[in-house]
C-alpha cells in the first residue's frame, strides 16, 4: 500500500530538483515567474510521483508541456524532465491531447442531444411533482459532475462516473500531500529567514 | 445438501483473512469437486418438478416430459432436466459449462454469501457486453422462478438448485437479498426482491453501487462529509474541497516565491534541525507521517546539484518528530482511507492505489545520482 510519508518525501525530492533546474534555466526571475515556476515544478513533481498511473497526472504533464502563453511552461517542463525520457509517459501524453479533441467533438454531440432532451423533458414535466423533483436532482448532480470535471486535470475526457470519482480520490490524496509539504517548506524558509 | 452448506460455511469462515476473491475461488473449486448429481437428489416434489418443466420448456424446447408427475420417474426427469439444462445452456451460451456449474454449486453456499454483501462488490470486474448476454439468459426464466419461490419456501436449497438451473442467477429469493458477484468473466448479480431483472437495470444497479461505494471512500477523505447523504451534496463538498486545496497550493507557491527570492531551497541551514526544534509546535499541526524511519531513503547517494538527500529526509523527519499533536485529522483520514483500501481489494482502484511503490523508489534512484 502506498505510504503517505514516502509519497511526501518523493514529492519533496523531485520538487527541489525541479526548482534547481528552473533556477539554472533563468536567473533573476520576477515574482510572478517565480511563483509560476514553483507551482509548475510542484505540479510536475506530484504528477511524476504518480508515474502516470492515474489519468490526472498524465493530463497535468500533457497540459504543462503543451505550448501556451509564450511557451514558457513547455520549456520549463522539458527542462525539468530533461534527459531521463523514460520518466515522461510520452505515449500517454499524446493520447491525452488527442482525447481532448475527441471529447470536444463529444461535447458538441452531447449538447445537441441535450437540447432535444430538455425540450422533451419540459413537455413531460407537467407530470407529478415526484418526477419533477427527481429530474431536478438529476440535473443538479449533472451540473456538479461537470464542475468536478472542470476542476480535475484531464477530467473532461472521463465520461464514466466511476472513473471520475476514482480519479478524484487519487487527486485529492495527492493534493493534500502537496499542500502539506509546501506548507512545511514555507514555514521552514520563513523561519530561516527570520532567524 | 445441508452438509455441503455447512462445509462451505466453515470453509469460508476459516478464511476470513484471505481476500474475497481468493475465498470465492476456493469455494468454487471445492464445490466443483463435489459431484453435481447431489443436487439432483433433492427433487422430492412433483409440483416443483412440473413448474420446473414449464419454465424449462420455453427456454430449451427440445425437452419432452412424457412421464412427468409420476413418483417413480421423478428422479429420471430431474436428472434429464439437469442434463439437458446443462447442455442447453452450454449451447446457447457457447462459453462452456464452467460458469453454469459454478452457479449451480454456488447455490449451496448461498447462505454464506449474505455476510459478504459489501465485500463482493469490491472484487468484481465488469465486462459490459458479456454482462448483457448473461442477463438476457437470466431474464428468460423469470416466471418459473417466482412460482418456485412461492411454492417451496421451506425447501430453500431445493429452490435454489432448481432455479439456478433455469436461469443464470437473476432470481429473486426470499432469503437471499445479497447481490452476488463472482470473479469470473461475467458479473453475476442477483436481483433483489421486488426489482426488475432485465439486463439494463441490472447493469445500471451494478454501476450505481460502484459509484456509491466510491462516494463512501470520498466521504472518509473529505473532512466534514459524514452527515451529508446524497450524491449532489457530496459532490458539492468534494468540489469545494478540491477548490480549496488548489487555492492553497496557489497561495503557498506565492508565499514561497516571496520568501525566497533566489529559489534556492537547498540550503543546509534551511534544513537544519535547530530551526525545527525552535518551531516544533508549528509543525505538529501539519501532521506529517509518523513512520518516517525508512533507512532505505537515508542511504541514497547524493547528486551534485542537490545536497545530500538525507537532508530533505531529515527535514521531513524532524518535522514529524516534535509530534505534539500526534495526528491531525487529515493524516488520520488518509491513513484510514489507505487501510480501508488495503482491507477491501477493489479491482480497479487497487490497480492504482496499490502501486508497487518500491519500484518508484528504485526508478528515482538513478535519477538522483545524475
JSON list of N, CA and C in Angstrom, two decimals, chain A residues 2 39 43 46-47 50 54-57 59-60 63 148-155 158 163-179, chain B residues 218 221 238 241-243 245-247 249 334 337 352-353:
[
{"chain": "A", "resi": 2, "resn": "UNK", "atom": "N", "xyz": [0.41, 2.24, -0.62]},
{"chain": "A", "resi": 2, "resn": "UNK", "atom": "CA", "xyz": [1.19, 3.47, -0.75]},
{"chain": "A", "resi": 2, "resn": "UNK", "atom": "C", "xyz": [1.27, 4.17, 0.58]},
{"chain": "A", "resi": 39, "resn": "UNK", "atom": "N", "xyz": [5.01, 26.66, -8.65]},
{"chain": "A", "resi": 39, "resn": "UNK", "atom": "CA", "xyz": [3.78, 25.87, -8.77]},
{"chain": "A", "resi": 39, "resn": "UNK", "atom": "C", "xyz": [3.94, 24.79, -9.84]},
{"chain": "A", "resi": 43, "resn": "UNK", "atom": "N", "xyz": [3.61, 20.87, -9.31]},
{"chain": "A", "resi": 43, "resn": "UNK", "atom": "CA", "xyz": [2.62, 20.05, -10.01]},
{"chain": "A", "resi": 43, "resn": "UNK", "atom": "C", "xyz": [3.28, 18.90, -10.74]},
{"chain": "A", "resi": 46, "resn": "UNK", "atom": "N", "xyz": [4.46, 16.28, -8.42]},
{"chain": "A", "resi": 46, "resn": "UNK", "atom": "CA", "xyz": [3.34, 15.48, -7.97]},
{"chain": "A", "resi": 46, "resn": "UNK", "atom": "C", "xyz": [2.92, 14.48, -9.02]},
{"chain": "A", "resi": 47, "resn": "UNK", "atom": "N", "xyz": [2.82, 14.99, -10.23]},
{"chain": "A", "resi": 47, "resn": "UNK", "atom": "CA", "xyz": [2.37, 14.10, -11.30]},
{"chain": "A", "resi": 47, "resn": "UNK", "atom": "C", "xyz": [3.37, 12.99, -11.57]},
{"chain": "A", "resi": 50, "resn": "UNK", "atom": "N", "xyz": [3.31, 10.13, -9.24]},
{"chain": "A", "resi": 50, "resn": "UNK", "atom": "CA", "xyz": [2.26, 9.20, -9.59]},
{"chain": "A", "resi": 50, "resn": "UNK", "atom": "C", "xyz": [2.65, 8.32, -10.76]},
{"chain": "A", "resi": 54, "resn": "UNK", "atom": "N", "xyz": [-2.22, 7.42, -12.99]},
{"chain": "A", "resi": 54, "resn": "UNK", "atom": "CA", "xyz": [-3.57, 7.98, -12.93]},
{"chain": "A", "resi": 54, "resn": "UNK", "atom": "C", "xyz": [-3.73, 8.98, -14.06]},
{"chain": "A", "resi": 55, "resn": "UNK", "atom": "N", "xyz": [-4.95, 9.08, -14.52]},
{"chain": "A", "resi": 55, "resn": "UNK", "atom": "CA", "xyz": [-5.17, 9.91, -15.70]},
{"chain": "A", "resi": 55, "resn": "UNK", "atom": "C", "xyz": [-4.85, 11.37, -15.44]},
{"chain": "A", "resi": 56, "resn": "UNK", "atom": "N", "xyz": [-5.13, 11.81, -14.21]},
{"chain": "A", "resi": 56, "resn": "UNK", "atom": "CA", "xyz": [-4.96, 13.23, -13.99]},
{"chain": "A", "resi": 56, "resn": "UNK", "atom": "C", "xyz": [-3.48, 13.61, -14.06]},
{"chain": "A", "resi": 57, "resn": "UNK", "atom": "N", "xyz": [-2.62, 12.68, -13.65]},
{"chain": "A", "resi": 57, "resn": "UNK", "atom": "CA", "xyz": [-1.20, 13.02, -13.70]},
{"chain": "A", "resi": 57, "resn": "UNK", "atom": "C", "xyz": [-0.73, 13.14, -15.14]},
{"chain": "A", "resi": 59, "resn": "UNK", "atom": "N", "xyz": [-2.58, 13.97, -17.60]},
{"chain": "A", "resi": 59, "resn": "UNK", "atom": "CA", "xyz": [-3.17, 15.18, -18.17]},
{"chain": "A", "resi": 59, "resn": "UNK", "atom": "C", "xyz": [-2.40, 16.41, -17.70]},
{"chain": "A", "resi": 60, "resn": "UNK", "atom": "N", "xyz": [-1.97, 16.40, -16.45]},
{"chain": "A", "resi": 60, "resn": "UNK", "atom": "CA", "xyz": [-1.20, 17.54, -15.94]},
{"chain": "A", "resi": 60, "resn": "UNK", "atom": "C", "xyz": [0.07, 17.73, -16.75]},
{"chain": "A", "resi": 63, "resn": "UNK", "atom": "N", "xyz": [-0.69, 18.95, -20.21]},
{"chain": "A", "resi": 63, "resn": "UNK", "atom": "CA", "xyz": [-1.06, 20.36, -20.20]},
{"chain": "A", "resi": 63, "resn": "UNK", "atom": "C", "xyz": [0.16, 21.23, -20.04]},
{"chain": "A", "resi": 148, "resn": "UNK", "atom": "N", "xyz": [-16.90, 19.28, -11.40]},
{"chain": "A", "resi": 148, "resn": "UNK", "atom": "CA", "xyz": [-15.79, 18.46, -10.93]},
{"chain": "A", "resi": 148, "resn": "UNK", "atom": "C", "xyz": [-14.86, 18.11, -12.08]},
{"chain": "A", "resi": 149, "resn": "UNK", "atom": "N", "xyz": [-15.46, 17.85, -13.21]},
{"chain": "A", "resi": 149, "resn": "UNK", "atom": "CA", "xyz": [-14.64, 17.51, -14.37]},
{"chain": "A", "resi": 149, "resn": "UNK", "atom": "C", "xyz": [-13.76, 18.68, -14.75]},
{"chain": "A", "resi": 150, "resn": "UNK", "atom": "N", "xyz": [-14.32, 19.88, -14.62]},
{"chain": "A", "resi": 150, "resn": "UNK", "atom": "CA", "xyz": [-13.53, 21.04, -14.99]},
{"chain": "A", "resi": 150, "resn": "UNK", "atom": "C", "xyz": [-12.39, 21.27, -14.00]},
{"chain": "A", "resi": 151, "resn": "UNK", "atom": "N", "xyz": [-12.62, 20.89, -12.74]},
{"chain": "A", "resi": 151, "resn": "UNK", "atom": "CA", "xyz": [-11.58, 21.08, -11.74]},
{"chain": "A", "resi": 151, "resn": "UNK", "atom": "C", "xyz": [-10.43, 20.10, -11.90]},
{"chain": "A", "resi": 152, "resn": "UNK", "atom": "N", "xyz": [-10.80, 18.87, -12.16]},
{"chain": "A", "resi": 152, "resn": "UNK", "atom": "CA", "xyz": [-9.81, 17.82, -12.19]},
{"chain": "A", "resi": 152, "resn": "UNK", "atom": "C", "xyz": [-9.00, 17.91, -13.47]},
{"chain": "A", "resi": 153, "resn": "UNK", "atom": "N", "xyz": [-7.69, 17.82, -13.39]},
{"chain": "A", "resi": 153, "resn": "UNK", "atom": "CA", "xyz": [-6.92, 17.85, -14.64]},
{"chain": "A", "resi": 153, "resn": "UNK", "atom": "C", "xyz": [-7.21, 16.61, -15.47]},
{"chain": "A", "resi": 154, "resn": "UNK", "atom": "N", "xyz": [-7.59, 16.84, -16.71]},
{"chain": "A", "resi": 154, "resn": "UNK", "atom": "CA", "xyz": [-7.92, 15.71, -17.56]},
{"chain": "A", "resi": 154, "resn": "UNK", "atom": "C", "xyz": [-9.27, 15.13, -17.28]},
{"chain": "A", "resi": 155, "resn": "UNK", "atom": "N", "xyz": [-10.07, 15.86, -16.52]},
{"chain": "A", "resi": 155, "resn": "UNK", "atom": "CA", "xyz": [-11.36, 15.31, -16.17]},
{"chain": "A", "resi": 155, "resn": "UNK", "atom": "C", "xyz": [-12.35, 15.33, -17.31]},
{"chain": "A", "resi": 158, "resn": "UNK", "atom": "N", "xyz": [-13.14, 12.06, -19.04]},
{"chain": "A", "resi": 158, "resn": "UNK", "atom": "CA", "xyz": [-13.67, 10.92, -18.29]},
{"chain": "A", "resi": 158, "resn": "UNK", "atom": "C", "xyz": [-15.19, 10.98, -18.31]},
{"chain": "A", "resi": 163, "resn": "UNK", "atom": "N", "xyz": [-15.05, 6.18, -12.98]},
{"chain": "A", "resi": 163, "resn": "UNK", "atom": "CA", "xyz": [-13.65, 6.55, -13.19]},
{"chain": "A", "resi": 163, "resn": "UNK", "atom": "C", "xyz": [-13.40, 7.95, -12.64]},
{"chain": "A", "resi": 164, "resn": "UNK", "atom": "N", "xyz": [-14.37, 8.82, -12.87]},
{"chain": "A", "resi": 164, "resn": "UNK", "atom": "CA", "xyz": [-14.20, 10.19, -12.40]},
{"chain": "A", "resi": 164, "resn": "UNK", "atom": "C", "xyz": [-13.99, 10.23, -10.89]},
{"chain": "A", "resi": 165, "resn": "UNK", "atom": "N", "xyz": [-14.80, 9.48, -10.19]},
{"chain": "A", "resi": 165, "resn": "UNK", "atom": "CA", "xyz": [-14.70, 9.52, -8.73]},
{"chain": "A", "resi": 165, "resn": "UNK", "atom": "C", "xyz": [-13.39, 8.90, -8.26]},
{"chain": "A", "resi": 166, "resn": "UNK", "atom": "N", "xyz": [-12.96, 7.86, -8.93]},
{"chain": "A", "resi": 166, "resn": "UNK", "atom": "CA", "xyz": [-11.68, 7.26, -8.55]},
{"chain": "A", "resi": 166, "resn": "UNK", "atom": "C", "xyz": [-10.54, 8.23, -8.76]},
{"chain": "A", "resi": 167, "resn": "UNK", "atom": "N", "xyz": [-10.59, 8.92, -9.88]},
{"chain": "A", "resi": 167, "resn": "UNK", "atom": "CA", "xyz": [-9.53, 9.88, -10.15]},
{"chain": "A", "resi": 167, "resn": "UNK", "atom": "C", "xyz": [-9.56, 11.01, -9.12]},
{"chain": "A", "resi": 168, "resn": "UNK", "atom": "N", "xyz": [-10.76, 11.43, -8.75]},
{"chain": "A", "resi": 168, "resn": "UNK", "atom": "CA", "xyz": [-10.87, 12.48, -7.75]},
{"chain": "A", "resi": 168, "resn": "UNK", "atom": "C", "xyz": [-10.25, 12.04, -6.44]},
{"chain": "A", "resi": 169, "resn": "UNK", "atom": "N", "xyz": [-10.55, 10.81, -6.06]},
{"chain": "A", "resi": 169, "resn": "UNK", "atom": "CA", "xyz": [-9.98, 10.25, -4.84]},
{"chain": "A", "resi": 169, "resn": "UNK", "atom": "C", "xyz": [-8.46, 10.37, -4.85]},
{"chain": "A", "resi": 170, "resn": "UNK", "atom": "N", "xyz": [-7.90, 9.89, -5.95]},
{"chain": "A", "resi": 170, "resn": "UNK", "atom": "CA", "xyz": [-6.47, 9.90, -6.09]},
{"chain": "A", "resi": 170, "resn": "UNK", "atom": "C", "xyz": [-5.92, 11.33, -6.04]},
{"chain": "A", "resi": 171, "resn": "UNK", "atom": "N", "xyz": [-6.57, 12.19, -6.79]},
{"chain": "A", "resi": 171, "resn": "UNK", "atom": "CA", "xyz": [-6.11, 13.56, -6.90]},
{"chain": "A", "resi": 171, "resn": "UNK", "atom": "C", "xyz": [-6.16, 14.26, -5.55]},
{"chain": "A", "resi": 172, "resn": "UNK", "atom": "N", "xyz": [-7.22, 14.01, -4.81]},
{"chain": "A", "resi": 172, "resn": "UNK", "atom": "CA", "xyz": [-7.35, 14.66, -3.50]},
{"chain": "A", "resi": 172, "resn": "UNK", "atom": "C", "xyz": [-6.22, 14.23, -2.59]},
{"chain": "A", "resi": 173, "resn": "UNK", "atom": "N", "xyz": [-5.90, 12.94, -2.62]},
{"chain": "A", "resi": 173, "resn": "UNK", "atom": "CA", "xyz": [-4.79, 12.47, -1.78]},
{"chain": "A", "resi": 173, "resn": "UNK", "atom": "C", "xyz": [-3.50, 13.20, -2.12]},
{"chain": "A", "resi": 174, "resn": "UNK", "atom": "N", "xyz": [-3.27, 13.32, -3.42]},
{"chain": "A", "resi": 174, "resn": "UNK", "atom": "CA", "xyz": [-2.03, 13.94, -3.81]},
{"chain": "A", "resi": 174, "resn": "UNK", "atom": "C", "xyz": [-2.01, 15.44, -3.53]},
{"chain": "A", "resi": 175, "resn": "UNK", "atom": "N", "xyz": [-3.12, 16.07, -3.71]},
{"chain": "A", "resi": 175, "resn": "UNK", "atom": "CA", "xyz": [-3.18, 17.49, -3.40]},
{"chain": "A", "resi": 175, "resn": "UNK", "atom": "C", "xyz": [-2.87, 17.73, -1.94]},
{"chain": "A", "resi": 176, "resn": "UNK", "atom": "N", "xyz": [-3.43, 16.90, -1.11]},
{"chain": "A", "resi": 176, "resn": "UNK", "atom": "CA", "xyz": [-3.17, 17.03, 0.31]},
{"chain": "A", "resi": 176, "resn": "UNK", "atom": "C", "xyz": [-1.69, 16.94, 0.63]},
{"chain": "A", "resi": 177, "resn": "UNK", "atom": "N", "xyz": [-1.07, 15.90, 0.05]},
{"chain": "A", "resi": 177, "resn": "UNK", "atom": "CA", "xyz": [0.36, 15.71, 0.30]},
{"chain": "A", "resi": 177, "resn": "UNK", "atom": "C", "xyz": [1.12, 16.94, -0.16]},
{"chain": "A", "resi": 178, "resn": "UNK", "atom": "N", "xyz": [0.74, 17.44, -1.33]},
{"chain": "A", "resi": 178, "resn": "UNK", "atom": "CA", "xyz": [1.44, 18.60, -1.87]},
{"chain": "A", "resi": 178, "resn": "UNK", "atom": "C", "xyz": [1.30, 19.79, -0.94]},
{"chain": "A", "resi": 179, "resn": "UNK", "atom": "N", "xyz": [0.08, 20.02, -0.48]},
{"chain": "A", "resi": 179, "resn": "UNK", "atom": "CA", "xyz": [-0.15, 21.17, 0.39]},
{"chain": "A", "resi": 179, "resn": "UNK", "atom": "C", "xyz": [0.67, 21.07, 1.66]},
{"chain": "B", "resi": 218, "resn": "UNK", "atom": "N", "xyz": [-14.78, 8.63, -0.63]},
{"chain": "B", "resi": 218, "resn": "UNK", "atom": "CA", "xyz": [-14.55, 10.06, -0.69]},
{"chain": "B", "resi": 218, "resn": "UNK", "atom": "C", "xyz": [-15.04, 10.74, 0.58]},
{"chain": "B", "resi": 221, "resn": "UNK", "atom": "N", "xyz": [-12.45, 10.69, 3.02]},
{"chain": "B", "resi": 221, "resn": "UNK", "atom": "CA", "xyz": [-11.30, 11.51, 2.69]},
{"chain": "B", "resi": 221, "resn": "UNK", "atom": "C", "xyz": [-11.58, 13.00, 2.93]},
{"chain": "B", "resi": 238, "resn": "UNK", "atom": "N", "xyz": [-17.17, 17.90, -2.24]},
{"chain": "B", "resi": 238, "resn": "UNK", "atom": "CA", "xyz": [-15.91, 17.49, -2.88]},
{"chain": "B", "resi": 238, "resn": "UNK", "atom": "C", "xyz": [-15.37, 18.61, -3.74]},
{"chain": "B", "resi": 241, "resn": "UNK", "atom": "N", "xyz": [-13.87, 21.23, -1.61]},
{"chain": "B", "resi": 241, "resn": "UNK", "atom": "CA", "xyz": [-12.62, 20.80, -1.03]},
{"chain": "B", "resi": 241, "resn": "UNK", "atom": "C", "xyz": [-11.49, 20.86, -2.03]},
{"chain": "B", "resi": 242, "resn": "UNK", "atom": "N", "xyz": [-11.76, 20.35, -3.22]},
{"chain": "B", "resi": 242, "resn": "UNK", "atom": "CA", "xyz": [-10.71, 20.36, -4.25]},
{"chain": "B", "resi": 242, "resn": "UNK", "atom": "C", "xyz": [-10.34, 21.79, -4.59]},
{"chain": "B", "resi": 243, "resn": "UNK", "atom": "N", "xyz": [-11.34, 22.65, -4.68]},
{"chain": "B", "resi": 243, "resn": "UNK", "atom": "CA", "xyz": [-11.05, 24.05, -4.98]},
{"chain": "B", "resi": 243, "resn": "UNK", "atom": "C", "xyz": [-10.21, 24.68, -3.88]},
{"chain": "B", "resi": 245, "resn": "UNK", "atom": "N", "xyz": [-8.19, 23.19, -1.83]},
{"chain": "B", "resi": 245, "resn": "UNK", "atom": "CA", "xyz": [-6.82, 22.65, -1.87]},
{"chain": "B", "resi": 245, "resn": "UNK", "atom": "C", "xyz": [-6.03, 23.30, -3.00]},
{"chain": "B", "resi": 246, "resn": "UNK", "atom": "N", "xyz": [-6.64, 23.46, -4.11]},
{"chain": "B", "resi": 246, "resn": "UNK", "atom": "CA", "xyz": [-5.93, 24.08, -5.23]},
{"chain": "B", "resi": 246, "resn": "UNK", "atom": "C", "xyz": [-5.57, 25.53, -4.90]},
{"chain": "B", "resi": 247, "resn": "UNK", "atom": "N", "xyz": [-6.49, 26.21, -4.25]},
{"chain": "B", "resi": 247, "resn": "UNK", "atom": "CA", "xyz": [-6.19, 27.59, -3.88]},
{"chain": "B", "resi": 247, "resn": "UNK", "atom": "C", "xyz": [-5.06, 27.65, -2.88]},
{"chain": "B", "resi": 249, "resn": "UNK", "atom": "N", "xyz": [-2.62, 25.60, -2.71]},
{"chain": "B", "resi": 249, "resn": "UNK", "atom": "CA", "xyz": [-1.36, 25.39, -3.43]},
{"chain": "B", "resi": 249, "resn": "UNK", "atom": "C", "xyz": [-0.90, 26.69, -4.07]},
{"chain": "B", "resi": 334, "resn": "UNK", "atom": "N", "xyz": [-6.30, 10.06, 5.98]},
{"chain": "B", "resi": 334, "resn": "UNK", "atom": "CA", "xyz": [-5.54, 9.45, 4.90]},
{"chain": "B", "resi": 334, "resn": "UNK", "atom": "C", "xyz": [-5.16, 8.03, 5.27]},
{"chain": "B", "resi": 337, "resn": "UNK", "atom": "N", "xyz": [-8.12, 5.84, 5.11]},
{"chain": "B", "resi": 337, "resn": "UNK", "atom": "CA", "xyz": [-8.50, 5.50, 3.75]},
{"chain": "B", "resi": 337, "resn": "UNK", "atom": "C", "xyz": [-7.62, 4.42, 3.20]},
{"chain": "B", "resi": 352, "resn": "UNK", "atom": "N", "xyz": [-4.40, 1.27, -9.05]},
{"chain": "B", "resi": 352, "resn": "UNK", "atom": "CA", "xyz": [-3.55, 2.44, -8.87]},
{"chain": "B", "resi": 352, "resn": "UNK", "atom": "C", "xyz": [-3.29, 2.79, -7.43]},
{"chain": "B", "resi": 353, "resn": "UNK", "atom": "N", "xyz": [-4.08, 2.27, -6.52]},
{"chain": "B", "resi": 353, "resn": "UNK", "atom": "CA", "xyz": [-3.79, 2.58, -5.13]},
{"chain": "B", "resi": 353, "resn": "UNK", "atom": "C", "xyz": [-2.68, 1.71, -4.58]}
]
